[in-house]
Coordinates of C-alpha atoms (C1' of nucleotides) in Angstrom, one line a residue:
Chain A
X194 CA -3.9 8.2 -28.0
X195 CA -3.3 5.0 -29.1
X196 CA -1.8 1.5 -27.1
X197 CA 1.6 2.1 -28.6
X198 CA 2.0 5.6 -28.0
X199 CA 0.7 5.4 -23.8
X200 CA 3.4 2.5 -23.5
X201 CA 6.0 4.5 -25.0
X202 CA 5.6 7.9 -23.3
X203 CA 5.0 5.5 -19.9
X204 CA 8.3 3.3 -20.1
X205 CA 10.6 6.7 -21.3
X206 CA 10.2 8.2 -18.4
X207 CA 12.7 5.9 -16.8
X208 CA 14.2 3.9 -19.7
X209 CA 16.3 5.2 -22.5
X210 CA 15.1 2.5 -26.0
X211 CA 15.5 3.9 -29.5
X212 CA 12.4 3.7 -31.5
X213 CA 13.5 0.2 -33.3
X214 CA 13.9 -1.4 -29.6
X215 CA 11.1 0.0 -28.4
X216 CA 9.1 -1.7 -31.3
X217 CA 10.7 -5.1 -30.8
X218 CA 9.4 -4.4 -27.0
X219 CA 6.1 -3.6 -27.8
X220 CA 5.9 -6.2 -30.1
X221 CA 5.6 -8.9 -27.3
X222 CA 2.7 -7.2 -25.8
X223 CA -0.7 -8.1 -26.9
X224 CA -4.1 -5.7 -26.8
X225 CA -7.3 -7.1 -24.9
X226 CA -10.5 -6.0 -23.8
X227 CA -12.9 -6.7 -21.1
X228 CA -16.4 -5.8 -19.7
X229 CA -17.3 -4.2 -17.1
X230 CA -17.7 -7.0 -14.1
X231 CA -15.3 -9.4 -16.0
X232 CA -12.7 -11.4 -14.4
X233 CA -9.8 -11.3 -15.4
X234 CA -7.6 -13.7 -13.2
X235 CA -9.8 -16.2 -11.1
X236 CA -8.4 -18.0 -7.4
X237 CA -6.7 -21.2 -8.8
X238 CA -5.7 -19.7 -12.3
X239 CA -2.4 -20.2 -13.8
X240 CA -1.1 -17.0 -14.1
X241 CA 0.8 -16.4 -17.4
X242 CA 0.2 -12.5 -18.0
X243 CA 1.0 -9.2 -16.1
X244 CA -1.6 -6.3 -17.4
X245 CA -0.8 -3.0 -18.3
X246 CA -4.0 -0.3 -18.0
X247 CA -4.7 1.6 -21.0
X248 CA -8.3 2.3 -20.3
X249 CA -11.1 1.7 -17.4
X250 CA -10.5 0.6 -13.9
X251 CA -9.6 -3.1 -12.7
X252 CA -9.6 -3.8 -8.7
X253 CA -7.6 -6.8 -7.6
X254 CA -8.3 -8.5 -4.6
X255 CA -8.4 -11.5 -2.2
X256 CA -11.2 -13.5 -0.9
X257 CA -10.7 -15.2 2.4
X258 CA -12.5 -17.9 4.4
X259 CA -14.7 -16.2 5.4
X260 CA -15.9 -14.9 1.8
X261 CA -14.3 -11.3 3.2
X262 CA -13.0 -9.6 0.1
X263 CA -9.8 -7.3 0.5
X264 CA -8.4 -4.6 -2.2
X265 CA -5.1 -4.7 -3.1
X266 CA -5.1 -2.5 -5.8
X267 CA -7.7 -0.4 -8.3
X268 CA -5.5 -0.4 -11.1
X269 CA -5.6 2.7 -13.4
X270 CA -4.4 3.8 -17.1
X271 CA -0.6 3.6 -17.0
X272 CA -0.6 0.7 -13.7
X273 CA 0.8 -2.4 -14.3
X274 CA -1.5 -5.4 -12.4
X275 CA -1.5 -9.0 -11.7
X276 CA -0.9 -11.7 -9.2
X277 CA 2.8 -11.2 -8.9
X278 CA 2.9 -13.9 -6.4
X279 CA 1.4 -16.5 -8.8
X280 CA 3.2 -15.2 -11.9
X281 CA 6.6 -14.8 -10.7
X282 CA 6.1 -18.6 -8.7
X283 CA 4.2 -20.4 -11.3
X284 CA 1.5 -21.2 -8.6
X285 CA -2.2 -21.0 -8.5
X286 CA -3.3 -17.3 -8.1
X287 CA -4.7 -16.2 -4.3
X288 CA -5.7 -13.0 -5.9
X289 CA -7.8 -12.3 -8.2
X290 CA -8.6 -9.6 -10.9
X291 CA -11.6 -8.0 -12.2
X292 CA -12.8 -4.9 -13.8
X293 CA -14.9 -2.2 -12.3
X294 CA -15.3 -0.4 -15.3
X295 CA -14.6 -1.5 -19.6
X296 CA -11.3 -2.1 -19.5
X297 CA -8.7 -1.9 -22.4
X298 CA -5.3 -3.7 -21.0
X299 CA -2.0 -4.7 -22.8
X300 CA -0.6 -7.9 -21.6
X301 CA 2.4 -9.4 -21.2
X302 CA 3.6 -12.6 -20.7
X303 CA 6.1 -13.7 -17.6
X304 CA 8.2 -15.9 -20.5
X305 CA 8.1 -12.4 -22.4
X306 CA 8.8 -10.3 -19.7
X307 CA 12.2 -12.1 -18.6
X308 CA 13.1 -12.8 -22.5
X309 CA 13.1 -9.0 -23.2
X310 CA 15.1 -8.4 -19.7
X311 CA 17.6 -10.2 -20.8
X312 CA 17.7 -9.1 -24.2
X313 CA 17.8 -5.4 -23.6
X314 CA 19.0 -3.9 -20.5
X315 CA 17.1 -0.8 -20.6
X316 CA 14.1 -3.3 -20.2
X317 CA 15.5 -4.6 -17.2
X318 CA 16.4 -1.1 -15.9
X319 CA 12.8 0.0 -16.5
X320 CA 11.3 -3.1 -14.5
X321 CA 13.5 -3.2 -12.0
X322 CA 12.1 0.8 -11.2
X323 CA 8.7 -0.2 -11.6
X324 CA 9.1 -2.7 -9.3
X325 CA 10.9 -0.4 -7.2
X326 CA 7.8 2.5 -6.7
X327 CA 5.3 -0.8 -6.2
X328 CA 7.5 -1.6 -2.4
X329 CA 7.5 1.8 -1.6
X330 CA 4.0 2.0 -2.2
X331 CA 3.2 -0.8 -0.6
X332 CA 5.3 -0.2 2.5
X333 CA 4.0 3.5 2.7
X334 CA 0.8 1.9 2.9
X335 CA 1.5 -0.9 5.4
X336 CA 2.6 1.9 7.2
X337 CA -0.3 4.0 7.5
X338 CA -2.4 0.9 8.0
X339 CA -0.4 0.7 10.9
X340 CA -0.1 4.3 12.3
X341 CA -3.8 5.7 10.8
X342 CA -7.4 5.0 11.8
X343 CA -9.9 4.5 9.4
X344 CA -11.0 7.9 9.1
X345 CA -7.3 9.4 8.3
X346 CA -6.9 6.7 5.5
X347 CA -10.0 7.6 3.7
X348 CA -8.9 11.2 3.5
X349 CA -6.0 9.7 2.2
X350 CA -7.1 7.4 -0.4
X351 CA -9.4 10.4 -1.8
X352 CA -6.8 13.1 -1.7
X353 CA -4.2 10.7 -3.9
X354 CA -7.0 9.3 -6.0
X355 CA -9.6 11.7 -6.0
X356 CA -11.7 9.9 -9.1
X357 CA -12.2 7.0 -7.3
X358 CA -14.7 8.5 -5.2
X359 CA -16.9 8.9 -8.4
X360 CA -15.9 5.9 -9.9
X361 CA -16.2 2.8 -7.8
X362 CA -19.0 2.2 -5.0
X363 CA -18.1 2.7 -1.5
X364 CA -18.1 -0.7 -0.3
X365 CA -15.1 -1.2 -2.4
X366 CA -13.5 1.6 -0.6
X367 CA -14.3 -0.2 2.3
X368 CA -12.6 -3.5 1.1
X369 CA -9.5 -1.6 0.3
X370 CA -9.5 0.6 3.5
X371 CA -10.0 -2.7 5.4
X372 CA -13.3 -1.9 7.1
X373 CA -16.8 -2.8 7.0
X374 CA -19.6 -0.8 4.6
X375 CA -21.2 0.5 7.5
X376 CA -18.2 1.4 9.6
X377 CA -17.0 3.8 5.8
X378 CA -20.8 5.0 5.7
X379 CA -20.8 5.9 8.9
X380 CA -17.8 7.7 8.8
X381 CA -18.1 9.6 5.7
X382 CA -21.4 11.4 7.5
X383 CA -19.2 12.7 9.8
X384 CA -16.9 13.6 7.7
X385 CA -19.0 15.6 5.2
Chain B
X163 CA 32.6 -17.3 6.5
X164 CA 34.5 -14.0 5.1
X165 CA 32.1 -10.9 3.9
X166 CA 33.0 -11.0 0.4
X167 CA 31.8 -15.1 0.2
X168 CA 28.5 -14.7 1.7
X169 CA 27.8 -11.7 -0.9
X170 CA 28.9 -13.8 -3.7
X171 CA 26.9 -16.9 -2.6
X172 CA 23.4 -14.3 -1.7
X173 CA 24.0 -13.3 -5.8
X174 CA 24.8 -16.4 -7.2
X175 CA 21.4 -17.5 -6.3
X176 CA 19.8 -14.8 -8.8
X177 CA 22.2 -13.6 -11.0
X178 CA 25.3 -15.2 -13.0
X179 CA 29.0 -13.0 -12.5
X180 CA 31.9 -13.9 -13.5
X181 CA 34.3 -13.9 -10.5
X182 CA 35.9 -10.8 -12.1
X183 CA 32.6 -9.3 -12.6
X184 CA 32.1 -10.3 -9.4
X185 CA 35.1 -8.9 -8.1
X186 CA 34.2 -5.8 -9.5
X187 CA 30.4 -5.4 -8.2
X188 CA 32.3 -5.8 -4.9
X189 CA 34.6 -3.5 -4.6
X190 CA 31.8 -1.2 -4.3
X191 CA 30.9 -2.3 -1.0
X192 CA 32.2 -0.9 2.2
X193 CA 32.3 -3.1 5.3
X194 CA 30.9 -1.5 8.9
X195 CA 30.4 -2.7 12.2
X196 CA 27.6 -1.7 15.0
X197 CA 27.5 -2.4 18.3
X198 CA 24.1 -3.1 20.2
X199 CA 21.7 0.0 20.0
X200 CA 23.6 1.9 17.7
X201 CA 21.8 4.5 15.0
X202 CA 22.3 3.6 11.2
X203 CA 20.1 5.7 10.0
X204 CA 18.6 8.7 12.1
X205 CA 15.2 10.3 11.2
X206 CA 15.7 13.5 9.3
X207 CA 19.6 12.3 8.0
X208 CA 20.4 12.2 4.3
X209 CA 20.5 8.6 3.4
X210 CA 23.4 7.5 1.0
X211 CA 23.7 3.5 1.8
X212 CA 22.0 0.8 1.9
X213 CA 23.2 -2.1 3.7
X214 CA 23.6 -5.9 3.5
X215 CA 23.2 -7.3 6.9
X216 CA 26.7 -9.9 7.2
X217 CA 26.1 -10.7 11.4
X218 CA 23.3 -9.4 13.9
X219 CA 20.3 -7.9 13.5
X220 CA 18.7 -4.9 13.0
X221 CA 15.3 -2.9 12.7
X222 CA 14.0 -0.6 10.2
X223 CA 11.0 1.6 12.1
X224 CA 9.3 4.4 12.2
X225 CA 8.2 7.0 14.5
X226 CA 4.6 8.5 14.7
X227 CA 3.6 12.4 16.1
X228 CA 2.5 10.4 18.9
X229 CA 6.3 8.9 20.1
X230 CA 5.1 5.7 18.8
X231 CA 7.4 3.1 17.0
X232 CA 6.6 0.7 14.3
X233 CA 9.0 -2.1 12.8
X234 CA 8.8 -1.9 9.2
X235 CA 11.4 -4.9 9.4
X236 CA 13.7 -6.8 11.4
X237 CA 16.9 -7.1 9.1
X238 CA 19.0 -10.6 9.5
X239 CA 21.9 -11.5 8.3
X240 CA 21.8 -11.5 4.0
X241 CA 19.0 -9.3 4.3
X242 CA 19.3 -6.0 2.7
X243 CA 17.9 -2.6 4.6
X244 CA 17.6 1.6 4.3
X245 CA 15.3 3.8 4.1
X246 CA 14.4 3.5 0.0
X247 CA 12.4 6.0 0.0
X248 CA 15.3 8.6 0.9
X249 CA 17.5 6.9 -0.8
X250 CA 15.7 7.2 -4.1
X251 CA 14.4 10.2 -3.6
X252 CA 17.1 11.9 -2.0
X253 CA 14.8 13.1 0.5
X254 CA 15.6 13.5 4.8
X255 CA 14.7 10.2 5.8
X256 CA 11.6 9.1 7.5
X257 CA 12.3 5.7 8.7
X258 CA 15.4 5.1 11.0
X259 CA 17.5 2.1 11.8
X260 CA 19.2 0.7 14.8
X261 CA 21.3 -2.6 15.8
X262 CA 19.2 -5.1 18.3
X263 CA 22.8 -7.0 18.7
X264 CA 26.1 -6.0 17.4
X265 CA 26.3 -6.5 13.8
X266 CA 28.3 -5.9 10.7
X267 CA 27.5 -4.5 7.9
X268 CA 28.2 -3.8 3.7
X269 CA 27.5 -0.5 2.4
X270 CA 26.8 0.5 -1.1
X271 CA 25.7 3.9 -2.2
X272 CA 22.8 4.8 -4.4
X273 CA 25.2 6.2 -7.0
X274 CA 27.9 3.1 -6.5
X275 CA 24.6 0.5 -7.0
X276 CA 23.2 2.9 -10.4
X277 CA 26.6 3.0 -11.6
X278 CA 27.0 -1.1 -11.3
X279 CA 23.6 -1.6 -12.4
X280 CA 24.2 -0.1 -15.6
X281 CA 27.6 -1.3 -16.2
X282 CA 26.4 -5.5 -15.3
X283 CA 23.2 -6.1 -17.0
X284 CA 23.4 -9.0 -14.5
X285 CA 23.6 -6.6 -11.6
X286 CA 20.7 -4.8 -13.1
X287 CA 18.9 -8.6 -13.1
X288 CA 19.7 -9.2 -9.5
X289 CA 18.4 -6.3 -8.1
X290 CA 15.0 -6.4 -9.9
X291 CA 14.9 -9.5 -8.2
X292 CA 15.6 -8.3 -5.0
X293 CA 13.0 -5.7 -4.9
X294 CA 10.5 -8.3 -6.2
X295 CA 10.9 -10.2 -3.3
X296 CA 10.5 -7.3 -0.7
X297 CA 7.5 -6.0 -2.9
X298 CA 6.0 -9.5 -2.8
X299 CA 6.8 -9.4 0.9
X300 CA 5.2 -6.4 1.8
X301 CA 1.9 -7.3 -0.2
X302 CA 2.1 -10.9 1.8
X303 CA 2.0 -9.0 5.2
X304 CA -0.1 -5.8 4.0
X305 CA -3.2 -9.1 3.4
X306 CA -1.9 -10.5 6.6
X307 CA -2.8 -7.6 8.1
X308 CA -6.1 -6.8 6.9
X309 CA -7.2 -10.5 7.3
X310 CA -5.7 -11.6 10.3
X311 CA -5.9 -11.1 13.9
X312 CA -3.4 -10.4 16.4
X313 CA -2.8 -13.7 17.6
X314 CA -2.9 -15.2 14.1
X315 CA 0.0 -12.5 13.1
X316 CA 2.0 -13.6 15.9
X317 CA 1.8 -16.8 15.2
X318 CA 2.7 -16.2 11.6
X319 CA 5.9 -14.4 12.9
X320 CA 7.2 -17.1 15.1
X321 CA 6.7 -19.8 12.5
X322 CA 8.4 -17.9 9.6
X323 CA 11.3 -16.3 12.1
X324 CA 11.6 -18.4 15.3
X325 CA 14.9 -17.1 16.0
X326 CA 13.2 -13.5 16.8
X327 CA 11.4 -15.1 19.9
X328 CA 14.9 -14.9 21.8
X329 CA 17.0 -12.7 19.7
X330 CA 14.5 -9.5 20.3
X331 CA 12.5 -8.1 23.2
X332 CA 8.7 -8.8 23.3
X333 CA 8.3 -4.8 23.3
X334 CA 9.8 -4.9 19.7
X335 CA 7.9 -8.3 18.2
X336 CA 4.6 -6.1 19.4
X337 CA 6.1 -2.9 17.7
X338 CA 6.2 -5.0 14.3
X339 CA 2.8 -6.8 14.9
X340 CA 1.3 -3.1 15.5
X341 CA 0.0 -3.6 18.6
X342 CA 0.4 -2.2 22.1
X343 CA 2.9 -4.3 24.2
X344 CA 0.0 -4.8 27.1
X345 CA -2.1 -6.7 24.0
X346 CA 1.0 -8.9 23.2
X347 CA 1.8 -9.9 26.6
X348 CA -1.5 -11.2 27.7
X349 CA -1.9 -13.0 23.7
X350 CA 1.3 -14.7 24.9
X351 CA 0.0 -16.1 28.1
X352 CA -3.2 -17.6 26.5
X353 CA -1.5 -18.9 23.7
X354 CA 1.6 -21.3 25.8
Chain C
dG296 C1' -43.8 1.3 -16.9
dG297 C1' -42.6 -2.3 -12.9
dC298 C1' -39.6 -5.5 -10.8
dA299 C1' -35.1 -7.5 -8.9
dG300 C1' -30.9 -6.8 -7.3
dA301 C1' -27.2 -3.8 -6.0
dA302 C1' -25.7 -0.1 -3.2
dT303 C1' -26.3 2.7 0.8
dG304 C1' -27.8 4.5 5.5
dT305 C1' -28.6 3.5 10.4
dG306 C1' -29.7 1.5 14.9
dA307 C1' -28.4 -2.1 18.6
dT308 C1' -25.1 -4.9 20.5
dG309 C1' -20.7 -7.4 21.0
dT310 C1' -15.5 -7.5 21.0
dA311 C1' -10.7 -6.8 20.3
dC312 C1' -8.0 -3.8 21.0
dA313 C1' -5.6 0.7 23.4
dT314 C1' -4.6 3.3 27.4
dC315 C1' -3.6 4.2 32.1
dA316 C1' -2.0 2.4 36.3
dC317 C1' 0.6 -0.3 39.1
dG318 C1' 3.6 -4.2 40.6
dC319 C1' 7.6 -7.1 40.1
dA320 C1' 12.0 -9.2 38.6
dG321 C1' 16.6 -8.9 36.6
dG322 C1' 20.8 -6.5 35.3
dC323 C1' 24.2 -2.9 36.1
dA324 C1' 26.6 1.1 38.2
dC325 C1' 28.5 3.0 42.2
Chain D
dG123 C1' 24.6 -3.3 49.7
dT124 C1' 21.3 0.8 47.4
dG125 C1' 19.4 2.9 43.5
dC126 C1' 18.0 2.8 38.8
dC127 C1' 16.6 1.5 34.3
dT128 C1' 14.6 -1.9 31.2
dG129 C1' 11.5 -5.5 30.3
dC130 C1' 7.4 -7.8 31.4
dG131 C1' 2.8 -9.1 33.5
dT132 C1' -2.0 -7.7 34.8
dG133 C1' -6.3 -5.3 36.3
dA134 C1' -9.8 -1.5 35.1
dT135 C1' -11.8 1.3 31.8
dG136 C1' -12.7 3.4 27.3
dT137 C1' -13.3 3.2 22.2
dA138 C1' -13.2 2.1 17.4
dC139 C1' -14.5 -1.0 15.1
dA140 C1' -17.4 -5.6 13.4
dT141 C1' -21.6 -7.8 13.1
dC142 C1' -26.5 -8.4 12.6
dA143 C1' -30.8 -6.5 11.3
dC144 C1' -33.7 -3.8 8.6
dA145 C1' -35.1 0.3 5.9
dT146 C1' -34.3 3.1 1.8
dT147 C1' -32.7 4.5 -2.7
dC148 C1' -30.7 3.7 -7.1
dT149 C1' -30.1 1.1 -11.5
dG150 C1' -30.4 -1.8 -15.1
dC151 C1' -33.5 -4.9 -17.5
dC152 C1' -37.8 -7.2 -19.5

DNA sequence: GGCAGAATGTGATGTACATCACGCAGGCAC
DNA sequence: GTGCCTGCGTGATGTACATCACATTCTGCC
């Protein structure tokens, strides 16, 4: 299926745009590709873009002092990705973005984003909703950070994303679970 | 300061309504008053509202198999709180809410805030905003929590909310940092 | 093929936390 | 006053994890 087509059936599931709006919209978007290992957004970038996953699997993530990375996100084929922080604050990014696998992407601009808000409503309304499901995933997963152990999560993470566990390595399971390498390796012997 | 001015001030600072418009988008909310330890919202109830916080302060937690509690949020005054997961969804609700002090309250409805949104384009603009911030919130203390210690969360906490220190119990400040009271008592004493 | 680097498993040891147990102080009802 | 409940401190012990160290397997690359 082509770029147009995946945005189209992936914004009318909650927005209502008739086929000339919906061209206007996806006019402002703008195809790239990328390599597997490439970076996409680096610490200290400007952020101008927000990503939308047509192909491949991206992992954002944050380094800190201590060179420790942590997973925010592996972003998939119909996720939207980038720093939000940086791109909504016009600041340096503190996450950054790369790509596990080839990646196809369409991307967005942040001038774009709010020109089309405000120009069609049903743009707004979609946004607004994807915004929406991004807090309640993220709470839901504050929250089992919070009430899970590391075992508990895992299951988790591989009964909602089941192809990751083919996909990326495990110590990038780790960095999103929040553990060491050896602490996941360890467990996932028991857990066999 | 009266109830309707504080709501028109909170949205001025995101979107732009015409005091008719304005007007309008508030007569859709319905003022309510707590007192101290009172339910909002109850595990298991069908969640209609959510609510503006005018005076006091309340908490948003949830409840493990284990009869443990965890703050999701401590809700100020022009905060906004629920459980929006059951309110989208329309599911029982998950997470409950309680008053720390007496407080009062706006309510709007998940159909009265759908119905506004789609009638003010501008409504539709200030809540995107509004659940920007809390997503970008959540993802600030979801890498706080991976990265940072107990004592460094604490800290964190105090800085951002110093009011908390002797507006909540230390019971509750532990409940949000996810830690066992015991842990938080004896961080306390080696950190004065 | 053969080599280098990445990914993974596994043992030994240290540590930050939970849990259980108990004591104590302040507020409130009667 | 007495009793009771809530909040808070603190010691003893257990545990889930991190960290360091090293071995092993896999994978792309020349």
């Amino acid at each position: 299926m082509e770029a147009k087509e995946i945005l189209k059936q992936h914004i009318a599931k909650t927005a209502t745009l008739t086929d000339e709006q919906f061209d206007y919209f996806f006019s402002h978007f703008k195809p790239q590709s990328y390599k597997k290992g490439q970076m996409v957004i680096s610490e200290g970038d400007k952020v101008d873009n927000e990503y939308f996953v047509l192909s491949g699997c991206l992992k954002a993530f944050f380094i800190n002092d201590d060179i420790k990375m942590y997973i925010l996100q592996f972003a998939m084929p119909t996720w939207w990705t980038s720093d939000y922080g940086a791109l909504y604050n016009q600041t340096g990014a503190t996450i950054s973005i790369d790509c596990i696998t080839d990646a196809e992407v369409l991307c967005l601009s942040n001038h774009d984003r709010e020109k089309i808000c405000s120009e069609l409503h049903q743009a707004e309304h979609f946004f607004r909703w994807r915004t929406n499901r991004g807090y309640l995933a993220s709470q839901k997963r504050l929250l089992s950070f919070m009430n899970n152990d590391t075992k508990a999560r895992y299951e988790e993470l591989l009964t909602l994303y089941p192809q990751l566990y083919n996909l990326v390595p495990k110590h990038l399971i780790a960095a999103y679970l929040g553990v060491s390498r050896e602490t996941l390796s360890r467990l996932y012997q028991a857990h066999k």
